[in-house]
Coordinates of C-alpha atoms in Angstrom, one line a residue:
Chain A
X210 CA 0.0 0.0 0.0
X211 CA 1.4 3.4 -0.8
X212 CA 1.2 6.4 1.4
X213 CA 2.0 10.0 0.5
X214 CA 3.9 12.1 3.1
X215 CA 5.9 15.3 3.3
X216 CA 9.4 14.5 4.4
X217 CA 13.0 15.8 4.1
X218 CA 15.5 14.1 1.8
X219 CA 17.6 13.0 4.8
X220 CA 14.7 11.3 6.4
X221 CA 13.6 9.8 3.1
X222 CA 17.1 8.2 2.6
X223 CA 16.9 6.8 6.2
X224 CA 13.4 5.4 5.7
X225 CA 14.4 4.1 2.2
X226 CA 17.3 2.2 3.9
X227 CA 14.9 0.7 6.5
X228 CA 12.6 -0.4 3.7
X229 CA 15.6 -2.0 2.0
X230 CA 16.2 -4.2 5.0
X231 CA 19.1 -2.2 6.4
X232 CA 19.7 -3.7 9.9
X233 CA 22.7 -1.7 11.1
X234 CA 23.4 2.0 11.2
X235 CA 26.4 3.7 12.8
X236 CA 27.2 7.4 12.4
X237 CA 28.6 10.6 13.9
X238 CA 26.9 14.0 13.9
X239 CA 27.8 16.4 11.1
X240 CA 25.7 19.0 9.3
X241 CA 23.8 18.9 6.9
X242 CA 22.9 15.2 7.4
X243 CA 22.0 15.1 11.1
X244 CA 18.4 14.1 10.4
X245 CA 19.6 10.7 9.2
X246 CA 21.1 9.5 12.5
X247 CA 18.3 11.1 14.5
X248 CA 15.7 9.2 12.3
X249 CA 17.7 6.0 12.6
X250 CA 18.0 6.3 16.4
X251 CA 14.2 6.0 16.7
X252 CA 13.4 4.0 13.7
X253 CA 16.1 1.3 13.7
X254 CA 15.1 -0.3 17.0
X255 CA 11.5 -0.5 15.8
X256 CA 12.7 -2.3 12.7
X257 CA 14.7 -4.8 14.8
X258 CA 18.1 -3.4 13.8
X259 CA 21.1 -1.9 15.5
X260 CA 21.8 1.9 15.9
X261 CA 25.1 3.1 17.3
X262 CA 26.2 6.7 17.7
X263 CA 29.9 6.1 17.1
X264 CA 32.7 8.0 18.8
X265 CA 34.1 9.1 15.4
X266 CA 33.6 8.7 11.7
X267 CA 36.5 6.2 11.7
X268 CA 34.7 4.0 14.3
X269 CA 31.4 4.4 12.5
X270 CA 32.7 3.1 9.1
X271 CA 34.6 0.3 10.9
X272 CA 31.5 -0.7 12.7
X273 CA 29.8 -0.9 9.3
X274 CA 32.7 -3.1 8.2
X275 CA 32.0 -5.4 11.2
X276 CA 28.2 -5.5 10.6
X277 CA 28.7 -6.2 6.9
X278 CA 31.2 -9.0 7.7
X279 CA 28.6 -10.4 10.1
X280 CA 26.2 -10.6 7.1
X281 CA 23.6 -7.9 7.5
X282 CA 22.8 -4.8 5.3
X283 CA 24.7 -2.0 7.0
X284 CA 25.1 1.7 6.4
X285 CA 26.6 5.0 7.6
X286 CA 26.1 8.6 6.6
X287 CA 28.0 11.8 6.8
X288 CA 29.2 14.9 5.0
X289 CA 32.5 15.9 3.4
X290 CA 34.8 16.2 6.4
X291 CA 33.4 13.0 7.9
X292 CA 33.5 11.2 4.6
X293 CA 37.2 12.0 4.3
X294 CA 37.7 10.2 7.7
X295 CA 35.7 7.2 6.5
X296 CA 37.9 6.7 3.4
X297 CA 40.1 4.2 5.4
X298 CA 37.2 2.0 6.1
X299 CA 35.8 2.3 2.6
X300 CA 39.1 1.1 1.1
X301 CA 39.0 -1.9 3.5
X302 CA 35.4 -2.6 2.6
X303 CA 36.4 -2.7 -1.1
X304 CA 39.5 -4.8 -0.3
X305 CA 37.5 -7.3 1.8
X306 CA 34.7 -7.3 -0.8
X307 CA 32.1 -6.3 1.8
X308 CA 28.8 -4.6 0.7
X309 CA 27.8 -1.4 2.5
X310 CA 26.0 1.8 1.8
X311 CA 27.6 5.2 2.6
X312 CA 25.5 8.4 2.2
X313 CA 27.4 11.6 1.6
X314 CA 25.2 14.8 2.0
X315 CA 27.8 17.0 0.4
X316 CA 28.7 20.4 1.9
X317 CA 31.3 23.0 0.9
X318 CA 35.0 22.3 1.2
X319 CA 37.9 22.0 1.3
X320 CA 38.7 21.6 5.0
X321 CA 35.9 22.5 7.3
X322 CA 34.5 24.6 4.5
X323 CA 30.9 25.5 5.3
X324 CA 27.6 23.8 5.6
X325 CA 26.2 25.1 2.3
X326 CA 25.2 22.6 -0.4
X327 CA 27.9 21.5 -2.8
X328 CA 28.9 18.9 -5.3
X329 CA 32.6 19.2 -4.7
X330 CA 33.1 15.6 -3.5
X331 CA 32.5 14.1 -6.9
X332 CA 36.2 13.2 -7.4
X333 CA 36.4 11.7 -4.0
X334 CA 33.4 9.5 -4.6
X335 CA 34.1 8.4 -8.2
X336 CA 37.9 8.1 -8.1
X337 CA 38.1 5.8 -5.0
X338 CA 38.7 8.3 -2.2
X339 CA 40.8 6.0 -0.2
X340 CA 44.1 4.1 -0.9
X341 CA 44.4 1.4 -3.5
X342 CA 42.9 0.4 -6.9
X343 CA 39.2 0.2 -6.3
X344 CA 35.8 1.8 -7.1
X345 CA 32.6 2.4 -5.3
X346 CA 29.2 2.4 -7.0
X347 CA 28.0 6.0 -6.8
X348 CA 24.3 6.9 -7.1
X349 CA 23.1 10.5 -7.3
X350 CA 19.4 11.2 -6.5
X351 CA 17.8 14.5 -7.7
X352 CA 14.6 14.5 -5.6
X353 CA 13.3 13.4 -2.2
X354 CA 11.4 10.6 -4.0
X355 CA 14.5 9.5 -5.8
X356 CA 16.6 9.7 -2.6
X357 CA 14.2 7.2 -1.1
X358 CA 13.9 5.0 -4.2
X359 CA 17.7 4.7 -4.7
X360 CA 18.4 3.4 -1.2
X361 CA 17.1 -0.2 -2.0
X362 CA 19.0 -0.1 -5.3
X363 CA 22.2 0.9 -3.5
X364 CA 21.8 -2.0 -1.1
X365 CA 21.0 -4.4 -3.9
X366 CA 23.9 -3.4 -6.0
X367 CA 26.3 -3.4 -3.0
X368 CA 25.2 -7.0 -2.2
X369 CA 25.3 -8.1 -5.9
X370 CA 28.8 -6.9 -6.4
X371 CA 30.0 -7.2 -2.8
X372 CA 31.2 -3.6 -3.0
X373 CA 30.6 -0.4 -1.1
X374 CA 28.0 1.9 -2.7
X375 CA 27.9 5.6 -2.1
X376 CA 24.7 7.7 -2.3
X377 CA 25.9 11.1 -3.2
X378 CA 23.4 13.8 -2.2
X379 CA 23.9 17.4 -1.3
X380 CA 22.8 19.8 1.4
X381 CA 19.8 21.0 -0.6
X382 CA 18.5 17.5 -1.2
X383 CA 19.1 16.5 2.4
X384 CA 17.3 19.5 3.9
X385 CA 14.4 20.2 1.5
X386 CA 11.0 18.6 2.1
X387 CA 9.0 17.2 -0.8
X388 CA 6.0 14.8 -1.1
X389 CA 7.1 11.2 -1.0
X390 CA 5.2 8.1 -2.0
X391 CA 6.5 5.5 0.4
X392 CA 6.0 2.3 -1.5
X393 CA 9.4 1.9 -3.1
X394 CA 9.2 2.1 -6.9
X395 CA 12.3 0.1 -7.1
X396 CA 11.3 -3.4 -6.0
X397 CA 13.2 -4.3 -2.9
X398 CA 15.3 -7.4 -3.2
X399 CA 16.0 -9.3 -0.1
X400 CA 19.5 -9.6 1.2
X401 CA 21.0 -12.6 -0.7
X402 CA 22.6 -15.6 1.0
X403 CA 26.0 -14.7 2.3
X404 CA 28.0 -17.9 2.8
X405 CA 31.1 -15.9 3.4
X406 CA 29.7 -14.0 6.4
X407 CA 31.0 -14.5 9.9
X408 CA 28.4 -16.3 12.0
X409 CA 30.4 -18.9 13.8
X410 CA 31.8 -21.9 11.9
X411 CA 29.0 -24.4 12.7
X412 CA 28.8 -27.1 10.0
X413 CA 31.2 -25.4 7.7
X414 CA 34.9 -24.5 7.4
X415 CA 36.0 -21.3 9.2
X416 CA 35.3 -18.0 7.2
X417 CA 37.9 -15.3 7.0
X418 CA 37.1 -11.7 6.1
X419 CA 40.3 -9.9 5.0
X420 CA 41.9 -7.6 2.5
X421 CA 45.5 -8.7 3.2
X422 CA 47.4 -10.6 0.5
X423 CA 51.1 -10.7 1.5
X424 CA 52.3 -13.6 -0.6
X425 CA 53.9 -12.7 -4.0
X426 CA 51.4 -12.5 -6.8
X427 CA 48.3 -12.9 -4.6
X428 CA 47.4 -9.2 -4.5
X429 CA 47.8 -8.8 -8.2
X430 CA 45.5 -11.8 -8.8
X431 CA 43.0 -10.4 -6.4
X432 CA 43.1 -6.9 -8.0
X433 CA 42.5 -8.5 -11.4
X434 CA 39.4 -10.1 -10.0
X435 CA 38.3 -6.7 -8.7
X436 CA 38.9 -5.2 -12.2
X437 CA 36.7 -7.9 -13.8
X438 CA 34.0 -7.0 -11.3
X439 CA 34.3 -3.3 -12.1
X440 CA 34.1 -4.1 -15.9
X441 CA 30.9 -6.0 -15.3
X442 CA 29.5 -3.0 -13.3
X443 CA 30.5 -0.6 -16.1
X444 CA 28.8 -2.8 -18.7
X445 CA 25.5 -3.3 -16.8
X446 CA 24.8 -0.7 -14.2
X447 CA 25.2 2.7 -15.8
X448 CA 21.9 4.7 -15.4
X449 CA 20.9 8.1 -16.6
X450 CA 17.8 10.2 -17.5
X451 CA 17.9 11.8 -21.0
X452 CA 15.5 14.6 -22.0
X453 CA 15.1 16.1 -25.5
X454 CA 18.4 14.6 -26.7
X455 CA 17.6 13.7 -30.3
X456 CA 17.4 17.1 -31.8
X457 CA 19.4 19.1 -29.2
X458 CA 22.1 21.5 -30.2
X459 CA 23.2 22.1 -26.6
X460 CA 22.9 19.2 -24.1
X461 CA 23.1 20.2 -20.5
X462 CA 24.8 17.6 -18.2
X463 CA 24.1 17.8 -14.5
X464 CA 23.3 15.5 -11.6
X465 CA 21.5 15.8 -8.2
X466 CA 20.1 19.2 -7.2
X467 CA 22.0 20.9 -10.1
X468 CA 20.1 18.7 -12.6
X469 CA 16.8 20.1 -11.2
X470 CA 17.9 23.6 -11.9
X471 CA 19.3 22.7 -15.3
X472 CA 16.1 20.9 -16.2
X473 CA 13.9 23.9 -15.5
X474 CA 16.3 26.1 -17.5
X475 CA 16.2 23.6 -20.4
X476 CA 12.4 23.5 -20.4
X477 CA 12.2 27.3 -20.5
X478 CA 14.7 27.3 -23.4
X479 CA 12.5 24.8 -25.2
X480 CA 9.5 27.1 -24.7
X481 CA 11.5 29.8 -26.6
X482 CA 12.2 27.3 -29.4
X483 CA 15.8 26.7 -28.4
X484 CA 17.0 23.1 -28.9
X485 CA 18.4 22.3 -25.5
X486 CA 18.5 18.8 -24.0
X487 CA 19.6 17.3 -20.6
X488 CA 21.6 14.3 -19.6
X489 CA 21.2 13.6 -15.9
X490 CA 23.6 10.8 -14.8
X491 CA 21.9 8.7 -12.0
X492 CA 25.0 6.6 -11.5
X493 CA 28.2 8.7 -11.4
X494 CA 30.3 5.5 -11.2
X495 CA 29.8 3.8 -13.5
X496 CA 29.5 6.9 -15.5
X497 CA 26.9 6.6 -18.3
X498 CA 29.4 6.9 -21.1
X499 CA 27.4 5.1 -23.8
X500 CA 24.8 7.8 -24.2
X501 CA 27.6 10.3 -25.0
X502 CA 29.1 7.9 -27.4
X503 CA 25.7 7.3 -29.1
X504 CA 25.2 11.0 -29.6
X505 CA 28.6 11.7 -30.9
X506 CA 29.5 8.7 -33.0
X507 CA 27.4 7.1 -35.8
X508 CA 28.0 10.0 -38.3
X509 CA 24.7 11.8 -37.7
X510 CA 24.5 15.1 -39.5
X511 CA 24.1 17.2 -36.4
X512 CA 26.7 15.3 -34.4
X513 CA 29.5 17.8 -34.9
X514 CA 27.3 20.6 -33.8
X515 CA 26.3 19.2 -30.4
X516 CA 27.8 21.1 -27.5
X517 CA 27.7 19.6 -24.1
X518 CA 27.4 22.1 -21.2
X519 CA 28.3 20.5 -17.9
X520 CA 26.8 22.4 -14.9
X521 CA 28.0 21.6 -11.4
X522 CA 28.1 23.0 -7.9
X523 CA 31.9 22.7 -8.1
X524 CA 34.6 24.2 -10.2
X525 CA 34.6 21.3 -12.6
X526 CA 34.7 17.6 -11.6
X527 CA 32.1 15.6 -13.5
X528 CA 33.1 17.6 -16.6
X529 CA 36.2 15.4 -16.8
X530 CA 34.1 12.3 -17.2
X531 CA 32.0 14.0 -19.9
X532 CA 35.2 14.9 -21.7
X533 CA 36.5 11.3 -21.4
X534 CA 33.1 10.0 -22.7
X535 CA 33.0 12.4 -25.6
X536 CA 36.7 11.8 -26.4
X537 CA 37.1 15.0 -28.5
X538 CA 34.1 14.3 -30.8
X539 CA 32.2 17.3 -29.5
X540 CA 32.8 20.5 -27.7
X541 CA 32.4 20.4 -23.9
X542 CA 31.8 23.6 -22.0
X543 CA 31.5 24.1 -18.2
X544 CA 29.4 26.3 -15.9
X545 CA 29.9 25.9 -12.1
X546 CA 30.1 27.6 -8.7
X547 CA 31.4 26.2 -5.5
X548 CA 31.7 27.0 -1.8
X549 CA 28.0 27.7 -1.3
X550 CA 27.3 29.3 -4.7
X551 CA 24.7 27.6 -6.9
X552 CA 24.4 28.3 -10.6
X553 CA 20.8 29.6 -11.1
X554 CA 18.2 28.8 -13.8
X555 CA 19.0 32.2 -15.3
X556 CA 22.8 31.4 -15.4
X557 CA 22.0 28.2 -17.2
X558 CA 19.7 29.9 -19.7
X559 CA 22.2 32.6 -20.4
X560 CA 25.1 30.1 -20.9
X561 CA 23.0 27.9 -23.3
X562 CA 21.8 31.0 -25.2
X563 CA 25.4 32.1 -25.8
X564 CA 26.4 28.7 -27.1
X565 CA 23.3 28.2 -29.3
X566 CA 23.5 31.6 -31.0
Chain B
X236 CA 48.2 -45.0 26.0
X237 CA 46.2 -42.0 27.2
X238 CA 47.0 -38.8 25.3
X239 CA 47.5 -36.1 27.9
X240 CA 48.8 -33.2 25.7
X241 CA 48.2 -32.2 22.1
X242 CA 47.4 -29.5 19.7
X243 CA 44.0 -27.8 20.4
X244 CA 41.4 -28.5 17.8
X245 CA 41.0 -24.8 17.2
X246 CA 44.7 -24.3 16.3
X247 CA 45.6 -25.1 12.7
X248 CA 48.4 -27.6 12.2
X249 CA 50.7 -25.1 10.5
X250 CA 54.1 -23.5 11.3
X251 CA 53.8 -19.9 12.4
X252 CA 55.8 -17.0 11.0
X253 CA 56.8 -15.7 14.4
X254 CA 60.4 -15.2 15.5
X255 CA 62.1 -17.6 17.9
X256 CA 61.1 -16.7 21.5
X257 CA 58.1 -14.6 20.5
X258 CA 55.1 -14.7 22.8
X259 CA 52.4 -14.6 20.1
X260 CA 52.5 -18.4 19.5
X261 CA 51.9 -19.0 23.2
X262 CA 49.1 -16.5 23.4
X263 CA 47.4 -17.9 20.2
X264 CA 47.6 -21.4 21.7
X265 CA 46.1 -20.3 25.1
X266 CA 43.1 -18.8 23.3
X267 CA 42.6 -22.0 21.3
X268 CA 42.8 -24.1 24.5
X269 CA 40.2 -21.9 26.1
X270 CA 37.9 -22.0 23.0
X271 CA 38.2 -25.8 23.0
X272 CA 37.6 -26.1 26.8
X273 CA 34.5 -23.9 26.6
X274 CA 33.3 -25.8 23.5
X275 CA 32.7 -22.5 21.6
X276 CA 34.7 -23.1 18.4
X277 CA 31.5 -23.0 16.3
X278 CA 30.3 -19.7 17.8
X279 CA 33.5 -17.8 18.4
X280 CA 34.4 -14.9 16.1
X281 CA 37.9 -13.3 16.3
X282 CA 39.0 -9.9 15.2
X283 CA 42.6 -9.9 14.2
X284 CA 44.8 -6.8 14.5
X285 CA 47.3 -5.1 12.3
X286 CA 50.8 -5.9 13.7
X287 CA 52.8 -9.1 13.9
X288 CA 49.6 -11.1 14.6
X289 CA 47.9 -9.7 11.4
X290 CA 47.5 -13.3 10.0
X291 CA 46.4 -14.8 13.3
X292 CA 43.5 -16.1 11.2
X293 CA 46.0 -18.4 9.4
X294 CA 46.5 -20.1 12.7
X295 CA 43.1 -20.1 14.4
X296 CA 40.5 -22.5 12.9
X297 CA 37.4 -20.5 13.6
X298 CA 35.6 -17.4 12.0
X299 CA 37.9 -14.4 11.9
X300 CA 37.8 -10.8 10.6
X301 CA 40.5 -8.5 9.7
X302 CA 40.3 -4.9 11.1
X303 CA 42.2 -1.8 10.0
X304 CA 45.0 -0.8 12.4
X305 CA 43.4 0.2 15.7
X306 CA 39.8 -0.5 14.7
X307 CA 39.4 -4.0 16.0
X308 CA 37.0 -2.9 18.8
X309 CA 34.8 -1.0 16.4
X310 CA 34.6 -4.0 14.1
X311 CA 34.0 -6.3 17.1
X312 CA 31.3 -4.1 18.5
X313 CA 29.2 -4.4 15.3
X314 CA 29.7 -8.2 15.0
X315 CA 28.6 -8.8 18.5
X316 CA 25.6 -6.4 18.3
X317 CA 24.5 -8.2 15.1
X318 CA 25.1 -11.7 16.5
X319 CA 24.7 -11.5 20.3
X320 CA 24.7 -15.3 20.5
X321 CA 28.3 -15.5 19.3
X322 CA 31.5 -15.0 21.4
X323 CA 33.5 -12.2 20.0
X324 CA 37.0 -11.3 20.9
X325 CA 39.7 -9.0 19.7
X326 CA 43.5 -9.7 19.7
X327 CA 45.5 -6.5 19.6
X328 CA 49.0 -5.3 20.2
X329 CA 50.1 -2.2 22.1
X330 CA 50.3 0.0 19.1
X331 CA 46.9 -1.2 17.8
X332 CA 45.0 -1.0 21.0
X333 CA 46.8 1.9 22.9
X334 CA 48.1 4.2 20.2
X335 CA 46.2 4.3 16.9
X336 CA 43.1 2.6 18.3
X337 CA 42.9 4.4 21.7
X338 CA 39.7 6.1 20.8
X339 CA 38.0 2.9 19.6
X340 CA 39.3 1.0 22.7
X341 CA 38.1 3.6 25.3
X342 CA 34.7 4.0 23.7
X343 CA 33.9 0.3 23.2
X344 CA 34.9 -0.2 26.9
X345 CA 32.9 2.8 28.0
X346 CA 29.8 1.5 26.2
X347 CA 30.3 -1.7 28.1
X348 CA 30.3 -3.8 24.9
X349 CA 30.0 -7.4 25.8
X350 CA 33.3 -8.4 24.3
X351 CA 36.6 -10.0 25.4
X352 CA 39.9 -8.4 24.6
X353 CA 43.3 -10.0 24.6
X354 CA 45.8 -7.2 24.6
X355 CA 49.4 -8.2 23.9
X356 CA 51.9 -5.7 25.4
X357 CA 55.5 -6.2 24.2
X358 CA 56.5 -2.6 24.6
X359 CA 57.5 -2.3 20.9
X360 CA 56.2 -2.3 17.3
X361 CA 57.3 -5.6 15.9
X362 CA 55.9 -5.8 12.4
X363 CA 57.3 -2.5 11.2
X364 CA 60.8 -3.0 12.7
X365 CA 61.0 -2.2 16.4
X366 CA 59.8 1.4 16.8
X367 CA 58.6 2.9 20.1
X368 CA 55.2 1.8 21.3
X369 CA 53.0 3.7 23.7
X370 CA 54.1 1.1 26.3
X371 CA 57.8 1.4 25.6
X372 CA 59.7 1.9 28.9
X373 CA 61.6 5.0 29.7
X374 CA 65.2 4.5 28.6
X375 CA 64.3 1.6 26.3
X376 CA 66.1 1.8 23.0
X377 CA 64.0 1.4 19.9
X378 CA 64.3 2.3 16.2
X379 CA 62.7 5.6 16.9
X380 CA 64.2 6.2 20.3
X381 CA 67.8 5.4 19.5
X382 CA 69.2 6.8 22.7
X383 CA 66.3 5.4 24.8
X384 CA 62.8 6.8 25.4
X385 CA 63.0 10.2 27.0
X386 CA 59.9 11.4 28.9
X387 CA 60.5 15.0 27.8
X388 CA 60.1 14.3 24.1
X389 CA 58.3 11.0 24.0
X390 CA 56.2 10.9 27.1
X391 CA 55.6 8.0 29.5
X392 CA 54.6 4.4 29.2
X393 CA 50.9 4.4 28.7
X394 CA 49.0 2.4 31.3
X395 CA 45.8 1.9 29.3
X396 CA 44.6 -1.0 31.4
X397 CA 44.6 1.2 34.5
X398 CA 42.8 3.9 32.5
X399 CA 40.2 1.4 31.3
X400 CA 39.7 0.0 34.8
X401 CA 38.4 3.4 35.8
X402 CA 35.5 3.3 33.4
X403 CA 32.0 2.5 34.6
X404 CA 31.3 0.4 31.5
X405 CA 34.2 -2.0 32.1
X406 CA 33.5 -5.3 33.9
X407 CA 36.9 -6.8 34.3
X408 CA 40.6 -5.9 33.6
X409 CA 43.5 -8.1 34.4
X410 CA 47.2 -8.1 33.6
X411 CA 49.1 -11.3 33.1
X412 CA 52.5 -12.3 31.6
X413 CA 54.1 -15.1 29.5
X414 CA 57.6 -15.0 31.1
X415 CA 57.3 -18.2 33.1
X416 CA 55.2 -21.4 33.1
X417 CA 53.2 -20.5 36.2
X418 CA 52.5 -17.1 34.7
X419 CA 51.3 -18.7 31.4
X420 CA 48.9 -20.8 33.4
X421 CA 47.6 -17.6 35.1
X422 CA 47.3 -15.9 31.7
X423 CA 45.2 -18.7 30.4
X424 CA 43.0 -18.6 33.4
X425 CA 42.5 -14.8 32.9
X426 CA 41.7 -15.3 29.2
X427 CA 39.2 -18.0 30.0
X428 CA 37.5 -15.9 32.6
X429 CA 37.2 -13.0 30.0
X430 CA 35.4 -15.4 27.7
X431 CA 33.2 -16.7 30.4
X432 CA 32.3 -13.2 31.4
X433 CA 31.0 -12.5 27.9
X434 CA 29.1 -15.8 27.8
X435 CA 27.4 -14.7 31.1
X436 CA 26.7 -11.3 29.6
X437 CA 28.8 -9.5 32.2
X438 CA 30.3 -7.0 29.7
X439 CA 33.7 -5.7 28.6
X440 CA 36.6 -7.8 29.8
X441 CA 40.2 -7.2 29.0
X442 CA 43.3 -9.2 29.6
X443 CA 46.7 -7.5 29.1
X444 CA 49.4 -10.0 28.4
X445 CA 53.1 -9.0 28.8
X446 CA 54.8 -10.8 26.0
X447 CA 58.4 -11.2 24.9
X448 CA 59.9 -9.7 21.6
X449 CA 63.5 -10.9 21.7
X450 CA 64.1 -9.7 18.1
X451 CA 63.4 -6.0 18.7
X452 CA 64.5 -5.9 22.3
X453 CA 67.9 -7.1 21.0
X454 CA 68.0 -10.0 23.4
X455 CA 68.1 -13.8 23.4
X456 CA 64.8 -15.5 24.2
X457 CA 65.9 -16.2 27.7
X458 CA 67.1 -12.7 28.3
X459 CA 63.8 -11.4 27.0
X460 CA 61.9 -13.5 29.6
X461 CA 64.2 -12.1 32.3
X462 CA 63.6 -8.6 31.1
X463 CA 59.9 -9.0 31.5
X464 CA 60.4 -10.2 35.1
X465 CA 63.0 -7.6 36.0
X466 CA 61.9 -4.5 34.1
X467 CA 58.5 -4.7 32.4
X468 CA 56.6 -6.0 35.4
X469 CA 57.9 -3.1 37.5
X470 CA 56.1 -0.6 35.2
X471 CA 53.1 -2.9 34.5
X472 CA 52.4 -4.9 37.7
X473 CA 50.5 -8.1 37.3
X474 CA 47.2 -8.9 38.8
X475 CA 43.5 -8.0 38.7
X476 CA 42.9 -4.3 38.1
X477 CA 39.1 -4.5 38.2

C-alpha cells in the first residue's frame, strides 16, 4: 500500500534504507545530514536493527565493516569532512569485498569549508577516495522521492557486487521537504545468502574476512578479479535520464540538485524554441558513457554541432568524465560555482543561449 | 596409552611466521585451548589486529575478521551487536590498542560492549621493525628512540589497562604475563575468565598479556623473559585491576 507524506531528503534516505532491510546503522553527527542518525536512532530499533552513535567517523565506518562482515545490510552517513575520515574503512570494505552503503550529503569544502550545499566531493566518490585500486558504486538522487527510491537499489547493487555503494546527495536535497510516496518504486530485493559471512563456523569451514594478500602475486591476482567485477558493473549498471536529446544542439549535463535547476532552465529554453536537452547521470560511477558515445559517433549530421554544457556545484569535476566519454568528438563547456554558490536557472539559460546563438 | 597433551582443535596444524622466542605463538595457543575447553569453536568470532599477529586467522581455525589498524573494537562491537549469541574477541597489540586505536578502545569499553579483549603488550612495534610503542619503557632503545625513550620528548609508558579499569562500562581488567610457566597458566585462566564473562553477559573484559619480543628488544629469548620479570613488570604490575 502506498502512502503520500511530506518529508526531508535526509529522512527519506533513512526510511528508504529501513525499507531496503538495512539492519545496522552507525554514524557521527555532522551538518547537513543530522536528520539521518536522528531518524535511525528512533526507527532502527522499531525495525529490529542496531543503531550506534559512534565516537568518530572512523569508528562508524569500521562498525559498518563489522556488521557487513557479520552478514547484514549496513550503512553509515556523513558529509564531506566525515566522509574523508571514512575513506580508510571504505578502502578496507572494497578490499575485503564487503557490501555497505555510505550516504554523503555534500557540503562546501575543502577543509571545514561550510555547511552550504555542494557537489565538490565528486572526485572523492568516483575516483576511490581511499588508498588502492578500487571503485565504489555511486548513485546520485535528484529529488526526495528518488533519494528514497535509490536506497534499496544501493543495497541491492552493494550486495550483488560485494562492494561499497555511495549515495551522493547534497545539502539542498538532504534538507528540503517534498512529497514522498513510500512504497518503493524500485522493487526491494531481499539480502542474498552470504555464505562468506562471519556467523560462527558451525557445520562449515571457518570463514575469514580480510583484504591482506602478502604472498607474492596474490594481491595482483585479487586486483585483477576486482577489475573484472568493475568491468561488469560498467557494462551493466550505468543509469541516466535523458530529456530532449535527439534534436538538441546544446545538451546540459548535470546531476542531483543541479540537474533540477538545469532541467527547469532547459524547459524554458524549449519554450523559446531553443533546442536544449539534458543528460542527468543517476550513476556517477559507473558513468553513463554510452549515451555520450551514441550521440557523438554514428555519423549523424548534427553530431558535430552538439555542444555539451556541464553544470556543477563545483569548479569542474564531472566535466572530466564527460570529456572522457565524448573523447574529443564534440565541444564540452562548463558552468559551475562552489563554496555555497549555486548556478541559477538564469545562469543556465544565459550560458546555453550564448552557445546556441 | 592415554594422550595427555596435544594441539588444540582450534589451532591449525601449520608452522607460524613468528620469530624464535616470540610470545604470540603461546598467546594464540592459550586462546585455542580456552575455545576448546569452553566448547565454543562454532560460535566464536575473532577480530585480528594489524601488527605481527595480522595473520592470526591463518593459525586459528574459527571465523575471523581483519580490522584496520586500531579499529578492531569498532569491528567487534558491530559483529557482537549483530550476532549477540556468538562469542567475539579482539586480539590486539600495544600500538593497535593503545596508540592508533585508543579512541575505539576507550569508547567500546565505556559503552560496556559485551566483548573479550586479549591485549598483547610487548612494549614495541614488531611488524614495522622495532619502533617505540605507547608502552615502551623510559630509557628503552627502539628504532625511533635510538638513545632510549625520554619522557621530555616521547612521554611516558601508557597504562591503558589502568585507565580502562576506571571506566564504569568495564566489567573486568587483568594483567598477566608469559615470562614463566606458572604465569602462562595464570594468563590462560584470565583469558578463560574473560570469555566466560562474555558468555554470562557481564560486559567488557580485557586481559593485558606481557609478551616477549626478543628480536626487537635485541635479546636472546631467555634474556627477554628475564627482562619482563626484572623491568616490564615493574612498570606494568601483574594482577587484577578490576
